[in-house]
PDB file of C-alpha atoms in Angstrom:
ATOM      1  CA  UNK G   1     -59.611 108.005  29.414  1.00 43.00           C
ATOM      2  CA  UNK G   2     -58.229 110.743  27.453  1.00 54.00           C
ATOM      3  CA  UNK G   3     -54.967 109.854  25.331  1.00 79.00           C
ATOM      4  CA  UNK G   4     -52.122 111.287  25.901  1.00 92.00           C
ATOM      5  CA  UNK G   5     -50.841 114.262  24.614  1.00 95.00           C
ATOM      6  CA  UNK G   6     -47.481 113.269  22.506  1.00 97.00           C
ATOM      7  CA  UNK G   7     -46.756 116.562  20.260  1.00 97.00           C
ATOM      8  CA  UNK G   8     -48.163 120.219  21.465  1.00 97.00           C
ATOM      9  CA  UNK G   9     -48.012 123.131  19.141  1.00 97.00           C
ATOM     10  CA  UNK G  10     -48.668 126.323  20.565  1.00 96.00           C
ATOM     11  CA  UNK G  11     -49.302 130.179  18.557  1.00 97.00           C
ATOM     12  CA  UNK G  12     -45.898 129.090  16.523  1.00 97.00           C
ATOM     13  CA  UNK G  13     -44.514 131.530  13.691  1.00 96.00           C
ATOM     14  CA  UNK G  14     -41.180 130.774  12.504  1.00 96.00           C
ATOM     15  CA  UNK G  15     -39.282 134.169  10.102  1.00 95.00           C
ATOM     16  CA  UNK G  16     -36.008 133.631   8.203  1.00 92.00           C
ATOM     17  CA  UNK G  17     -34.413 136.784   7.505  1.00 87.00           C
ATOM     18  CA  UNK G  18     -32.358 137.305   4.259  1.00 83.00           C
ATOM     19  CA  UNK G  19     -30.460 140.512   4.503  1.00 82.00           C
ATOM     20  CA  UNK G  20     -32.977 143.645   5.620  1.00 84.00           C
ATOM     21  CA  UNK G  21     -36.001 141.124   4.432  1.00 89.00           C
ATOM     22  CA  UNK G  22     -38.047 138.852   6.618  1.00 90.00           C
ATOM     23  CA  UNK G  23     -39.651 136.007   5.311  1.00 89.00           C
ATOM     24  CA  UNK G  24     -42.652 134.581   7.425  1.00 92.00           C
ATOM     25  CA  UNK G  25     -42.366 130.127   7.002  1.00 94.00           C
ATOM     26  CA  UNK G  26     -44.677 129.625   9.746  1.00 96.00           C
ATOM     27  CA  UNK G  27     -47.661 131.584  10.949  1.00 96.00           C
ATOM     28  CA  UNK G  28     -49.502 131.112  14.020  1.00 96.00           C
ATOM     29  CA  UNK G  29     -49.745 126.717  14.044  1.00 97.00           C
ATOM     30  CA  UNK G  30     -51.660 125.191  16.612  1.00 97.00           C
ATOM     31  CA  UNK G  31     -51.768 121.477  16.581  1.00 97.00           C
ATOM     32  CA  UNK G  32     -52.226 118.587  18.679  1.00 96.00           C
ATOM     33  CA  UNK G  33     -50.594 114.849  18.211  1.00 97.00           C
ATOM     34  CA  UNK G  34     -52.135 112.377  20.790  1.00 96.00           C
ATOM     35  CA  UNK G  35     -50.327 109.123  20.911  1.00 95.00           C
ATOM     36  CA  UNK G  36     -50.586 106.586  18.329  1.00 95.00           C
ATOM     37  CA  UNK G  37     -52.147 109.114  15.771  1.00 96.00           C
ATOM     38  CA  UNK G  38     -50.924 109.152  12.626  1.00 96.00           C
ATOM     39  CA  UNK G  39     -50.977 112.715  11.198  1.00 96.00           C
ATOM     40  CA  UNK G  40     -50.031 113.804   7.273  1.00 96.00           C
ATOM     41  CA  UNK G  41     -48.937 117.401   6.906  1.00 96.00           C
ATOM     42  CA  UNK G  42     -50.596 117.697   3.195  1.00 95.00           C
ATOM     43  CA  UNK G  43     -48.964 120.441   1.303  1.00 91.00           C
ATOM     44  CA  UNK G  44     -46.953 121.742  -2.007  1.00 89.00           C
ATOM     45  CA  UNK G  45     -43.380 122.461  -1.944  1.00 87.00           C
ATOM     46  CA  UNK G  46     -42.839 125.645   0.004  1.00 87.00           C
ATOM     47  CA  UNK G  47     -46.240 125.436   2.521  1.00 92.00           C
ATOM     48  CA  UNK G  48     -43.815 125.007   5.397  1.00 94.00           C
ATOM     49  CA  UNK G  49     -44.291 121.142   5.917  1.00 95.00           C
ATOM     50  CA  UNK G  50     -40.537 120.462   6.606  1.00 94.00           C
ATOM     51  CA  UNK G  51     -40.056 123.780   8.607  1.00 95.00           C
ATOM     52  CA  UNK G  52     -42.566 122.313  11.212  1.00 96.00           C
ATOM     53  CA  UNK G  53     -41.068 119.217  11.455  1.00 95.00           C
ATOM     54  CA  UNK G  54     -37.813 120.629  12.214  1.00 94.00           C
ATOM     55  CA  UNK G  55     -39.603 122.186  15.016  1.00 96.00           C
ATOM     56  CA  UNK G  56     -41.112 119.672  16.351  1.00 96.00           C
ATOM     57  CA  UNK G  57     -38.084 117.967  16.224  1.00 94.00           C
ATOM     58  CA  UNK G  58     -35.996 120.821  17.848  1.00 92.00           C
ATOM     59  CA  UNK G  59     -33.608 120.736  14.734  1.00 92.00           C
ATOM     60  CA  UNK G  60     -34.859 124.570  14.815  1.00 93.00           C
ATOM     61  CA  UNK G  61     -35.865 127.044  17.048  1.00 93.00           C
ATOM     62  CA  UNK G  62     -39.366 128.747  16.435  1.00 95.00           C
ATOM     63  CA  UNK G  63     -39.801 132.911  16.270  1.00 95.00           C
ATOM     64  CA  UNK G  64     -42.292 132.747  18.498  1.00 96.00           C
ATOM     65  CA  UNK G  65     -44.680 129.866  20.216  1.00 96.00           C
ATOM     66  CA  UNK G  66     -43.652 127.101  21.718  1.00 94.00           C
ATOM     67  CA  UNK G  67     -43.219 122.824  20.995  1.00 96.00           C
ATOM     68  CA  UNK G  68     -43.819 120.481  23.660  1.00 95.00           C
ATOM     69  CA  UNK G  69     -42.972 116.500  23.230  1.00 95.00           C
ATOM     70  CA  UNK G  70     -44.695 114.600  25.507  1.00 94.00           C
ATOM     71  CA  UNK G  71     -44.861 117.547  28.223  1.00 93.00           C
ATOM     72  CA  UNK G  72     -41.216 118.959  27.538  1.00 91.00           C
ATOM     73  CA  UNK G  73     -40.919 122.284  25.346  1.00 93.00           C
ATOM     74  CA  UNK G  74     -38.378 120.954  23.203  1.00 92.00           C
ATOM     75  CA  UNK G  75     -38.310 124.682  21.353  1.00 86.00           C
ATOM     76  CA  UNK G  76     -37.302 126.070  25.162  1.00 85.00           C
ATOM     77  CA  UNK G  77     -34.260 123.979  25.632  1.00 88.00           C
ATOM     78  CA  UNK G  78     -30.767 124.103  24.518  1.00 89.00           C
ATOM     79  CA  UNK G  79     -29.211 122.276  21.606  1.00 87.00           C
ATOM     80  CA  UNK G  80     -27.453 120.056  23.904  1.00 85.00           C
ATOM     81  CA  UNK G  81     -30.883 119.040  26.026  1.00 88.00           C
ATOM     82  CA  UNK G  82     -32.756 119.332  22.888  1.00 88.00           C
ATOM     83  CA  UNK G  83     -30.499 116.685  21.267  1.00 87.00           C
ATOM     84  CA  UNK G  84     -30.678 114.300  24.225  1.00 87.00           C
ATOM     85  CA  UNK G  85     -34.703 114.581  24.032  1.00 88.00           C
ATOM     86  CA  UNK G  86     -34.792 114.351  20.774  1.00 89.00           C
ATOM     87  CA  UNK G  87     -31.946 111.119  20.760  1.00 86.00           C
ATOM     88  CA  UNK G  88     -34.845 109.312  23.369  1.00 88.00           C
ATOM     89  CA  UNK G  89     -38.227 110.458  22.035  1.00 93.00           C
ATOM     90  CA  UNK G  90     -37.921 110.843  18.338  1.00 94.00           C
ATOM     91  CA  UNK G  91     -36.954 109.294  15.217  1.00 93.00           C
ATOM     92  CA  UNK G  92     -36.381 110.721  12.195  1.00 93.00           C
ATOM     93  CA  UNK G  93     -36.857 109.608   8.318  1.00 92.00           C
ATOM     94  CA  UNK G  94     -35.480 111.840   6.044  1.00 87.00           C
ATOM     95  CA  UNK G  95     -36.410 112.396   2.158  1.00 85.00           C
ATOM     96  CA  UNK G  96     -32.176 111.628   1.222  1.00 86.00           C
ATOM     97  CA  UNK G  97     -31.974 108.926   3.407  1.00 88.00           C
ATOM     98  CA  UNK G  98     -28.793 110.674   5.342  1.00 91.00           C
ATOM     99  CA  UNK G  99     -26.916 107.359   5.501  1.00 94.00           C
ATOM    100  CA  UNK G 100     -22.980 107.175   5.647  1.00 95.00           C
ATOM    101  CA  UNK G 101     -22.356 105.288   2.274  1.00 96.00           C
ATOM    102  CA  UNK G 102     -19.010 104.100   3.302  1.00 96.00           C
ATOM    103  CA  UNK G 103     -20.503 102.118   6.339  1.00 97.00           C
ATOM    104  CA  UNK G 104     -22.742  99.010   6.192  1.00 97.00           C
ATOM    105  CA  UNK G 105     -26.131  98.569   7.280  1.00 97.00           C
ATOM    106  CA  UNK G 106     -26.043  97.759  10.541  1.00 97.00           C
ATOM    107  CA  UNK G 107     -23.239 100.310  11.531  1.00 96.00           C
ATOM    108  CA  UNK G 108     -25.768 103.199  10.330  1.00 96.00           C
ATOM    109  CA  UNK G 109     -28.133 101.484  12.656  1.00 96.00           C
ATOM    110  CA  UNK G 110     -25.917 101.452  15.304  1.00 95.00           C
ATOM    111  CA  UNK G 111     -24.690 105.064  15.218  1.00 92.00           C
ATOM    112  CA  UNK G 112     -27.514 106.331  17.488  1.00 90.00           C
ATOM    113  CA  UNK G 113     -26.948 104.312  20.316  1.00 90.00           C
ATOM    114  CA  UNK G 114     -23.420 105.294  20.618  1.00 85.00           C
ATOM    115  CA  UNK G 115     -23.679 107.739  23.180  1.00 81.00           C
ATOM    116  CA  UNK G 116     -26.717 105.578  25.151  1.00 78.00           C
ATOM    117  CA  UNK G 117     -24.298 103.960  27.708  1.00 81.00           C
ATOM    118  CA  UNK G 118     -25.916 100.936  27.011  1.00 84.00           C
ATOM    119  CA  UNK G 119     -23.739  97.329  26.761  1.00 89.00           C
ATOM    120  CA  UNK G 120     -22.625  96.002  23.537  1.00 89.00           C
ATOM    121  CA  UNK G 121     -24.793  93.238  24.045  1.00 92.00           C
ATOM    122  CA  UNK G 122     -28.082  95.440  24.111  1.00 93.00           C
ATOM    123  CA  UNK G 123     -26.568  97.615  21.834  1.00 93.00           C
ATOM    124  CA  UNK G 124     -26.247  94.471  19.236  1.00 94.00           C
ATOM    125  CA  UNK G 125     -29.826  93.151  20.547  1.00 95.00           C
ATOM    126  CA  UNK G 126     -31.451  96.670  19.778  1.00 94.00           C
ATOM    127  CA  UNK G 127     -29.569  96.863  16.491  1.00 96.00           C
ATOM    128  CA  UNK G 128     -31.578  92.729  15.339  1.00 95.00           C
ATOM    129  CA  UNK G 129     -34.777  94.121  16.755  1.00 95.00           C
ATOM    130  CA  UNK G 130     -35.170  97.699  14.249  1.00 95.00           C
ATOM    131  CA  UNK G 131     -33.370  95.658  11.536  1.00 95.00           C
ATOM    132  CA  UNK G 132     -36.219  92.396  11.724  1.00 94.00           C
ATOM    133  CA  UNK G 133     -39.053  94.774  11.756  1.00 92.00           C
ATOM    134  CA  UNK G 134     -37.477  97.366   8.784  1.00 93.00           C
ATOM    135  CA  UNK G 135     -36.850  93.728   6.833  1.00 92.00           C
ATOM    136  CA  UNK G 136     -33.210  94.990   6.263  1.00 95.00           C
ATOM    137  CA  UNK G 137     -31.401  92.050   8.289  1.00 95.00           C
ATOM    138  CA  UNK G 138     -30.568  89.919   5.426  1.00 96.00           C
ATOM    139  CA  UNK G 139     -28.221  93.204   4.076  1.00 96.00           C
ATOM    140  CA  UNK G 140     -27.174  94.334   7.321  1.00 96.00           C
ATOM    141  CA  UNK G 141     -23.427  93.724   6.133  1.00 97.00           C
ATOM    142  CA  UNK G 142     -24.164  95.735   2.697  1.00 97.00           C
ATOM    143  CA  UNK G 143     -22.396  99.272   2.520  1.00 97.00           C
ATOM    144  CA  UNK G 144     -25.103 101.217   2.379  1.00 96.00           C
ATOM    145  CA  UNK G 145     -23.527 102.446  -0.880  1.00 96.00           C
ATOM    146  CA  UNK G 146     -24.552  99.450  -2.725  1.00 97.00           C
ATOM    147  CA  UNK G 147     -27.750  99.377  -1.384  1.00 96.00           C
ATOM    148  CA  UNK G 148     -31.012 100.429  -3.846  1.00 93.00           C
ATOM    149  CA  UNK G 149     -33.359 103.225  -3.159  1.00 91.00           C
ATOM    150  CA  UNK G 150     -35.967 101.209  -1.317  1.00 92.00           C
ATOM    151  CA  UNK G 151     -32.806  99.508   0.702  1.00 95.00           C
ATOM    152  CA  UNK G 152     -31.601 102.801   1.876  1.00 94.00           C
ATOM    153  CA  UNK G 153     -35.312 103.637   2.815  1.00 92.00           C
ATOM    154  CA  UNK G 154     -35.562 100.276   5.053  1.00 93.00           C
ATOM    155  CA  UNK G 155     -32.145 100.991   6.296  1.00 95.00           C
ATOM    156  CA  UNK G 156     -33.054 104.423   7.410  1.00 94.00           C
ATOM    157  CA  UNK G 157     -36.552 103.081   8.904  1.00 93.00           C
ATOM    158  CA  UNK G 158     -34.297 100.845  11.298  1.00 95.00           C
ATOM    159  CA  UNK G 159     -32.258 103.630  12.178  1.00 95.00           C
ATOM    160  CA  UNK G 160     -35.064 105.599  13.506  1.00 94.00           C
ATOM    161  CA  UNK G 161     -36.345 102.432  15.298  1.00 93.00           C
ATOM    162  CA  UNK G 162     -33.395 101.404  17.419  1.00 93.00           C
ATOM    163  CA  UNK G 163     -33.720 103.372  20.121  1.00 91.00           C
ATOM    164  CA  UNK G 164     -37.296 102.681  20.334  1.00 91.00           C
ATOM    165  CA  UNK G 165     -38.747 105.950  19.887  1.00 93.00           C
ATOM    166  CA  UNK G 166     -42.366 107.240  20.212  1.00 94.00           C
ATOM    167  CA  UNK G 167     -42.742 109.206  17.769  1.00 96.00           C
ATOM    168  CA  UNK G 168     -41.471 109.306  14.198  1.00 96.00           C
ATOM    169  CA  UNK G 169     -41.085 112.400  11.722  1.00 96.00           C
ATOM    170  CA  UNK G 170     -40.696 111.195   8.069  1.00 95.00           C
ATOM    171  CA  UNK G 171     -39.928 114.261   5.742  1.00 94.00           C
ATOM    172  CA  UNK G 172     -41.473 113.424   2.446  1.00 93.00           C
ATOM    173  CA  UNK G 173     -40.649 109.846   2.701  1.00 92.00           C
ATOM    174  CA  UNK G 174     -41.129 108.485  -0.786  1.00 91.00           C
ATOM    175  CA  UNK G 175     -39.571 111.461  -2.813  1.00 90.00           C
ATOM    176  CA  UNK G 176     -36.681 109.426  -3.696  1.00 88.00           C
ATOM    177  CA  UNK G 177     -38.600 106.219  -4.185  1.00 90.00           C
ATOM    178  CA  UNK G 178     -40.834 104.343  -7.113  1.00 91.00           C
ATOM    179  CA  UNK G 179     -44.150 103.369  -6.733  1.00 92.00           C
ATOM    180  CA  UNK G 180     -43.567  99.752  -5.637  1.00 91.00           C
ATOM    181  CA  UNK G 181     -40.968 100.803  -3.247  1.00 90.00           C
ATOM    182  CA  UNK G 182     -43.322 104.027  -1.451  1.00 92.00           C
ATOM    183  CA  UNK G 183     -46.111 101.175  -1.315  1.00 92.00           C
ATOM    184  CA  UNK G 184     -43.698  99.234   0.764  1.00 91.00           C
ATOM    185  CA  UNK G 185     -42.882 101.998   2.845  1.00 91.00           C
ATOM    186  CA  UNK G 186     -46.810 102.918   3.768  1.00 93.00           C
ATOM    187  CA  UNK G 187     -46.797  99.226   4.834  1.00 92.00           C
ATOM    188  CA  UNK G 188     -44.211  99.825   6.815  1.00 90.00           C
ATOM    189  CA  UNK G 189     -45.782 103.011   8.348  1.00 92.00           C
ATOM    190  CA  UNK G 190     -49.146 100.755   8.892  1.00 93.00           C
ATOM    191  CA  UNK G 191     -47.076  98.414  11.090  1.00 92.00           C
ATOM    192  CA  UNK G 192     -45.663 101.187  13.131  1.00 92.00           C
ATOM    193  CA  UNK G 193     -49.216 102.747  13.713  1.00 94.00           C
ATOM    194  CA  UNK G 194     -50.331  98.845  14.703  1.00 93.00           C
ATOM    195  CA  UNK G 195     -46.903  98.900  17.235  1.00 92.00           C
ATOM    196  CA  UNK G 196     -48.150 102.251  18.862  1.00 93.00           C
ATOM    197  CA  UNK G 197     -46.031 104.732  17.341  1.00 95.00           C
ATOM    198  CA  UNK G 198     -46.947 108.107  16.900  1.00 96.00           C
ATOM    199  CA  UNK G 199     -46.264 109.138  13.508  1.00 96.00           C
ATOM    200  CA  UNK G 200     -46.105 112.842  11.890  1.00 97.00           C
ATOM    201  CA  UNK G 201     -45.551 112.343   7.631  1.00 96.00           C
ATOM    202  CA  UNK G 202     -44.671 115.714   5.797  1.00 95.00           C
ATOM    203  CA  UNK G 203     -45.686 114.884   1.974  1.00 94.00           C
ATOM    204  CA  UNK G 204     -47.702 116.115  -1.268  1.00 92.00           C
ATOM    205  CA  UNK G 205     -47.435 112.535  -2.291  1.00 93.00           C
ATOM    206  CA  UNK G 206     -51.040 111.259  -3.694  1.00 93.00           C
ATOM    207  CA  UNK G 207     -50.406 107.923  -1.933  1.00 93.00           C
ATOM    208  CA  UNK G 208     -51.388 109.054   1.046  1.00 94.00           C
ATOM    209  CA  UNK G 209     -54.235 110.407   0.317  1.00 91.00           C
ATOM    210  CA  UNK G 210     -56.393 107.185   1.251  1.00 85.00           C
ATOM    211  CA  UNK G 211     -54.190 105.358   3.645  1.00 89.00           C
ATOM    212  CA  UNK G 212     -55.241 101.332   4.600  1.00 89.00           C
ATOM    213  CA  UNK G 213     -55.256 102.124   8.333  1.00 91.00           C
ATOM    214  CA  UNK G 214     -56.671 105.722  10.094  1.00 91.00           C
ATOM    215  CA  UNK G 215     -54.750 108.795   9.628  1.00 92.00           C
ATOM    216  CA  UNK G 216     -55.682 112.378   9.966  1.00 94.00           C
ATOM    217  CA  UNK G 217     -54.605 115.055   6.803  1.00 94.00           C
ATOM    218  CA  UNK G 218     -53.969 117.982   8.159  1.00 96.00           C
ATOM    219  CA  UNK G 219     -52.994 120.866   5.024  1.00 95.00           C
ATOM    220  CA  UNK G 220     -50.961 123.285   5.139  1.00 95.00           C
ATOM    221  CA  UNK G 221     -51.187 126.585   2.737  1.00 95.00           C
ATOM    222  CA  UNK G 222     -48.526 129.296   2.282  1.00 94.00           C
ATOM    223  CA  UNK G 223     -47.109 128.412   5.954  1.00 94.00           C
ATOM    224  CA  UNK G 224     -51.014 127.919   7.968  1.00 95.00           C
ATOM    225  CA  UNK G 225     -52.864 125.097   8.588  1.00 95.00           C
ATOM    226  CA  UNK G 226     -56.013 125.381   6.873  1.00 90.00           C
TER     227      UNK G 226
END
């Protein structure tokens, strides 16, 4: 049986303009994503990595080409429908953590689920489960102010858990982290590949260059994959 298709990239270019010049970001990406694969978008500063995530997450809309997630072309849709996709299909990890410092732990977590419609019960329930598997539940009074790098990190994993999500984007994950702390993290991503996720990593970190559990590196050069 063939896996399903989780992430389809079709003929997508993506141009900023800045005044009368164009700048081409993205040039003609094809890809693939098949459930549970892990995939590492290998590439210095600049080679479009975080551009294509913000595709695939429908953060941004592509020049040209199209995104599907899971069968629905995220790129096609309005912010509004893209945002309610994106809100059940996707979870996002970003390189600054985008926490609100002035609220604790578990009211970052919660923040997604607002708009959900689901009871506070399930809400709360939800809000255990991502915070158990991130191993953040001990701090999940903490302001997220007073919480250290690798903290934040677990916080932000949690957050992109709740609402139980298929896939997760993580822009350069471990920019902002030590070595012992981005080790924990790639644990972290190993126990989301062993859970099914389907993860997409945009990094030019050397630690994942031989990853404990099977990845695929896909590079990226001057805005292609090569």
């Amino acid at each position: 049986m063939i896996d399903k298709i989780m992430i389809q990239i079709e003929n997508l270019y993506r141009t900023f303009h800045h005044g009368s010049n164009k700048v081409p970001v993205l040039k003609d990406i094809n890809l693939i994503v098949h459930r549970g694969e892990c995939i590492i978008l290998k590439g210095v500063s600049g080679s479009g990595k975080t551009t294509l995530l913000s595709l695939i997450a429908g953060l941004d809309k592509p020049s040209a080409g199209k995104v599907l997630i899971e069968g629905e072309p995220i790129s096609k849709l309005p912010d509004l429908f893209a945002s309610e996709l994106r809100a059940k299909k996707i979870g996002m990890i970003f390189q600054h953590f985008n926490l609100f410092e002035h609220l604790s732990v578990n009211e970052n977590v919660t923040i997604p689920l607002i708009p959900s419609g689901l009871t506070m019960k399930d809400i709360h329930q939800k809000v255990n489960d991502a915070l158990t598997v991130a191993n953040i539940i001990h701090k999940q009074d903490i302001l997220a102010s007073r919480l250290s790098g690798g903290e934040k990190q677990r916080t932000a994993i949690a957050r992109a858990l709740v609402a139980d999500p298929n896939i997760i984007l993580c822009d350069e994950p471990t920019a902002n982290l030590d070595r012992d702390n981005s080790l924990l993290f790639i644990d972290m991503l190993e126990k989301l590949h062993r859970m099914g996720k389907t993860i997409v990593i945009a990094t030019h970190d050397p630690l994942f260059d031989n990853l404990a559990f099977e990845s695929m590196t896909v590079p990226m050069v001057d805005g292609k994959i090569v």
